[in-house]
């Protein structure tokens, strides 16, 4: 705070109002009036100082309140950002979890498809083997039938011979 000098009465500053040590009635009255003037000037000066200090205090208070309001708004914005960031992180986590789940399902389907393909291949091989055995049995059966026909013919000839 800046110091403001206290006003001094011009009569006192010049040393006026004093006579060689003896004070007369009008001098006492004048001194009392000077003291009243000095007191009034002092009071006015003090009131001016108080008014300036009050104005400065009110300005500081309003600036402080405005700053507090800005801080409250900023705090709310930061909280909202934190909530949004938390929600975004949760969404990313959910997406990653879903991606992992889909990848696992894809791997499971691929494994099932590979197993089904292997099973189909095994069945084809079994069918091919069964078909080969059936053909083999058919050839053997034809051969056996032919042999049986030959045997029947031989026996028929042989029995005709006798």
Short mmCIF file of C-alpha atoms in Angstrom, two decimals:
data_model
loop_
_atom_site.label_atom_id
_atom_site.label_comp_id
_atom_site.label_asym_id
_atom_site.label_seq_id
_atom_site.Cartn_x
_atom_site.Cartn_y
_atom_site.Cartn_z
CA UNK A 1 0.00 0.00 0.00
CA UNK A 2 1.31 3.43 -0.93
CA UNK A 3 1.84 5.85 1.93
CA UNK A 4 -0.05 9.11 1.55
CA UNK A 5 1.43 12.00 3.52
CA UNK A 6 -0.66 13.45 6.29
CA UNK A 7 -1.69 17.03 5.48
CA UNK A 8 -0.29 19.69 7.74
CA UNK A 9 -2.04 22.96 8.35
CA UNK A 10 -0.32 25.97 6.68
CA UNK A 11 -0.55 27.91 9.94
CA UNK A 12 1.30 25.18 11.81
CA UNK A 13 3.79 24.64 9.01
CA UNK A 14 4.79 28.33 9.10
CA UNK A 15 4.98 28.37 12.85
CA UNK A 16 2.30 31.05 12.95
CA UNK A 17 -0.01 31.67 15.81
CA UNK A 18 2.75 31.80 18.42
CA UNK A 19 3.90 34.92 20.25
CA UNK A 20 6.90 35.13 22.44
CA UNK A 21 5.71 32.38 24.70
CA UNK A 22 2.56 33.98 26.01
CA UNK A 23 -0.72 32.83 24.64
CA UNK A 24 -3.64 35.18 24.52
CA UNK A 25 -7.30 34.15 24.42
CA UNK A 26 -7.68 34.80 20.73
CA UNK A 27 -4.48 32.76 20.16
CA UNK A 28 -5.94 29.83 22.11
CA UNK A 29 -9.17 30.09 20.15
CA UNK A 30 -7.21 30.23 16.93
CA UNK A 31 -5.15 27.21 17.99
CA UNK A 32 -8.31 25.29 18.81
CA UNK A 33 -9.74 26.24 15.43
CA UNK A 34 -6.50 25.11 13.80
CA UNK A 35 -6.71 21.85 15.72
CA UNK A 36 -10.32 21.44 14.52
CA UNK A 37 -9.24 22.17 10.94
CA UNK A 38 -6.35 19.74 11.31
CA UNK A 39 -8.69 17.11 12.75
CA UNK A 40 -11.17 17.64 9.91
CA UNK A 41 -8.38 17.43 7.34
CA UNK A 42 -7.08 14.34 9.09
CA UNK A 43 -10.56 12.77 9.09
CA UNK A 44 -11.06 13.62 5.40
CA UNK A 45 -7.68 12.17 4.59
CA UNK A 46 -8.41 9.01 6.61
CA UNK A 47 -11.81 8.68 4.91
CA UNK A 48 -10.19 9.06 1.49
CA UNK A 49 -7.66 6.37 2.41
CA UNK A 50 -10.41 4.10 3.68
CA UNK A 51 -12.49 4.70 0.55
CA UNK A 52 -9.53 3.83 -1.67
CA UNK A 53 -8.75 0.76 0.43
CA UNK A 54 -12.41 -0.29 0.32
CA UNK A 55 -12.46 0.16 -3.46
CA UNK A 56 -9.26 -1.86 -3.80
CA UNK A 57 -10.63 -4.57 -1.51
CA UNK A 58 -13.89 -4.74 -3.47
CA UNK A 59 -11.95 -4.93 -6.74
CA UNK A 60 -9.77 -7.72 -5.36
CA UNK A 61 -12.85 -9.51 -4.06
CA UNK A 62 -14.66 -9.34 -7.39
CA UNK A 63 -11.49 -10.44 -9.24
CA UNK A 64 -11.08 -13.31 -6.77
CA UNK A 65 -14.72 -14.36 -7.17
CA UNK A 66 -14.36 -14.26 -10.97
CA UNK A 67 -11.18 -16.32 -10.72
CA UNK A 68 -12.92 -18.82 -8.43
CA UNK A 69 -15.78 -19.07 -10.93
CA UNK A 70 -13.29 -19.71 -13.74
CA UNK A 71 -11.62 -22.39 -11.62
CA UNK A 72 -14.98 -24.02 -10.86
CA UNK A 73 -15.86 -24.04 -14.58
CA UNK A 74 -12.41 -25.42 -15.41
CA UNK A 75 -12.79 -28.11 -12.72
CA UNK A 76 -16.16 -29.15 -14.16
CA UNK A 77 -14.65 -29.28 -17.64
CA UNK A 78 -11.77 -31.41 -16.37
CA UNK A 79 -14.21 -33.75 -14.64
CA UNK A 80 -16.27 -34.03 -17.84
CA UNK A 81 -13.11 -34.74 -19.82
CA UNK A 82 -12.08 -37.38 -17.29
CA UNK A 83 -15.51 -39.03 -17.59
CA UNK A 84 -15.32 -38.94 -21.40
CA UNK A 85 -11.80 -40.37 -21.33
CA UNK A 86 -12.89 -43.11 -18.94
CA UNK A 87 -15.86 -43.94 -21.18
CA UNK A 88 -13.61 -43.95 -24.25
CA UNK A 89 -11.16 -46.29 -22.52
CA UNK A 90 -14.03 -48.58 -21.51
CA UNK A 91 -15.33 -48.53 -25.09
CA UNK A 92 -11.87 -49.36 -26.42
CA UNK A 93 -11.59 -52.16 -23.86
CA UNK A 94 -15.00 -53.49 -24.91
CA UNK A 95 -14.02 -53.32 -28.56
CA UNK A 96 -10.73 -55.11 -27.90
CA UNK A 97 -12.57 -57.76 -25.91
CA UNK A 98 -15.08 -58.19 -28.75
CA UNK A 99 -12.24 -58.41 -31.31
CA UNK A 100 -10.51 -61.06 -29.20
CA UNK A 101 -13.79 -62.94 -28.86
CA UNK A 102 -14.38 -62.82 -32.63
CA UNK A 103 -10.81 -63.93 -33.29
CA UNK A 104 -11.26 -66.87 -30.90
CA UNK A 105 -14.52 -67.77 -32.64
CA UNK A 106 -12.75 -67.54 -36.00
CA UNK A 107 -9.97 -69.82 -34.79
CA UNK A 108 -12.56 -72.25 -33.41
CA UNK A 109 -14.47 -72.25 -36.70
CA UNK A 110 -11.25 -72.75 -38.65
CA UNK A 111 -10.35 -75.68 -36.39
CA UNK A 112 -13.85 -77.12 -36.83
CA UNK A 113 -13.63 -76.66 -40.60
CA UNK A 114 -10.22 -78.35 -40.65
CA UNK A 115 -11.57 -81.22 -38.54
CA UNK A 116 -14.63 -81.53 -40.81
CA UNK A 117 -12.39 -81.48 -43.87
CA UNK A 118 -10.16 -84.16 -42.36
CA UNK A 119 -13.26 -86.21 -41.50
CA UNK A 120 -14.58 -85.86 -45.06
CA UNK A 121 -11.18 -86.90 -46.42
CA UNK A 122 -11.12 -89.91 -44.08
CA UNK A 123 -14.63 -90.86 -45.18
CA UNK A 124 -13.63 -90.53 -48.85
CA UNK A 125 -10.62 -92.76 -48.23
CA UNK A 126 -12.85 -95.29 -46.43
CA UNK A 127 -15.34 -95.15 -49.29
CA UNK A 128 -12.53 -95.61 -51.79
CA UNK A 129 -11.21 -98.58 -49.79
CA UNK A 130 -14.72 -100.01 -49.46
CA UNK A 131 -15.29 -99.50 -53.19
CA UNK A 132 -11.97 -101.21 -53.94
CA UNK A 133 -12.91 -104.14 -51.65
CA UNK A 134 -16.36 -104.31 -53.25
CA UNK A 135 -14.79 -104.43 -56.69
CA UNK A 136 -12.33 -107.03 -55.47
CA UNK A 137 -15.19 -109.09 -54.01
CA UNK A 138 -17.16 -108.64 -57.23
CA UNK A 139 -14.20 -109.84 -59.28
CA UNK A 140 -13.72 -112.76 -56.92
CA UNK A 141 -17.45 -113.48 -56.99
CA UNK A 142 -17.49 -113.39 -60.79
CA UNK A 143 -14.50 -115.67 -60.81
CA UNK A 144 -16.19 -117.94 -58.31
CA UNK A 145 -19.40 -117.88 -60.34
CA UNK A 146 -17.45 -118.65 -63.47
CA UNK A 147 -15.65 -121.43 -61.68
CA UNK A 148 -18.96 -122.64 -60.28
CA UNK A 149 -20.51 -122.53 -63.76
CA UNK A 150 -17.54 -124.43 -65.12
CA UNK A 151 -17.84 -126.93 -62.31
CA UNK A 152 -21.56 -127.36 -62.93
CA UNK A 153 -20.91 -127.85 -66.63
CA UNK A 154 -18.14 -130.33 -65.89
CA UNK A 155 -20.30 -132.19 -63.46
CA UNK A 156 -23.15 -132.19 -65.95
CA UNK A 157 -20.83 -133.54 -68.60
CA UNK A 158 -19.35 -135.99 -66.20
CA UNK A 159 -22.73 -137.25 -65.10
CA UNK A 160 -23.78 -137.57 -68.72
CA UNK A 161 -20.70 -139.58 -69.35
CA UNK A 162 -21.61 -142.09 -66.74
#
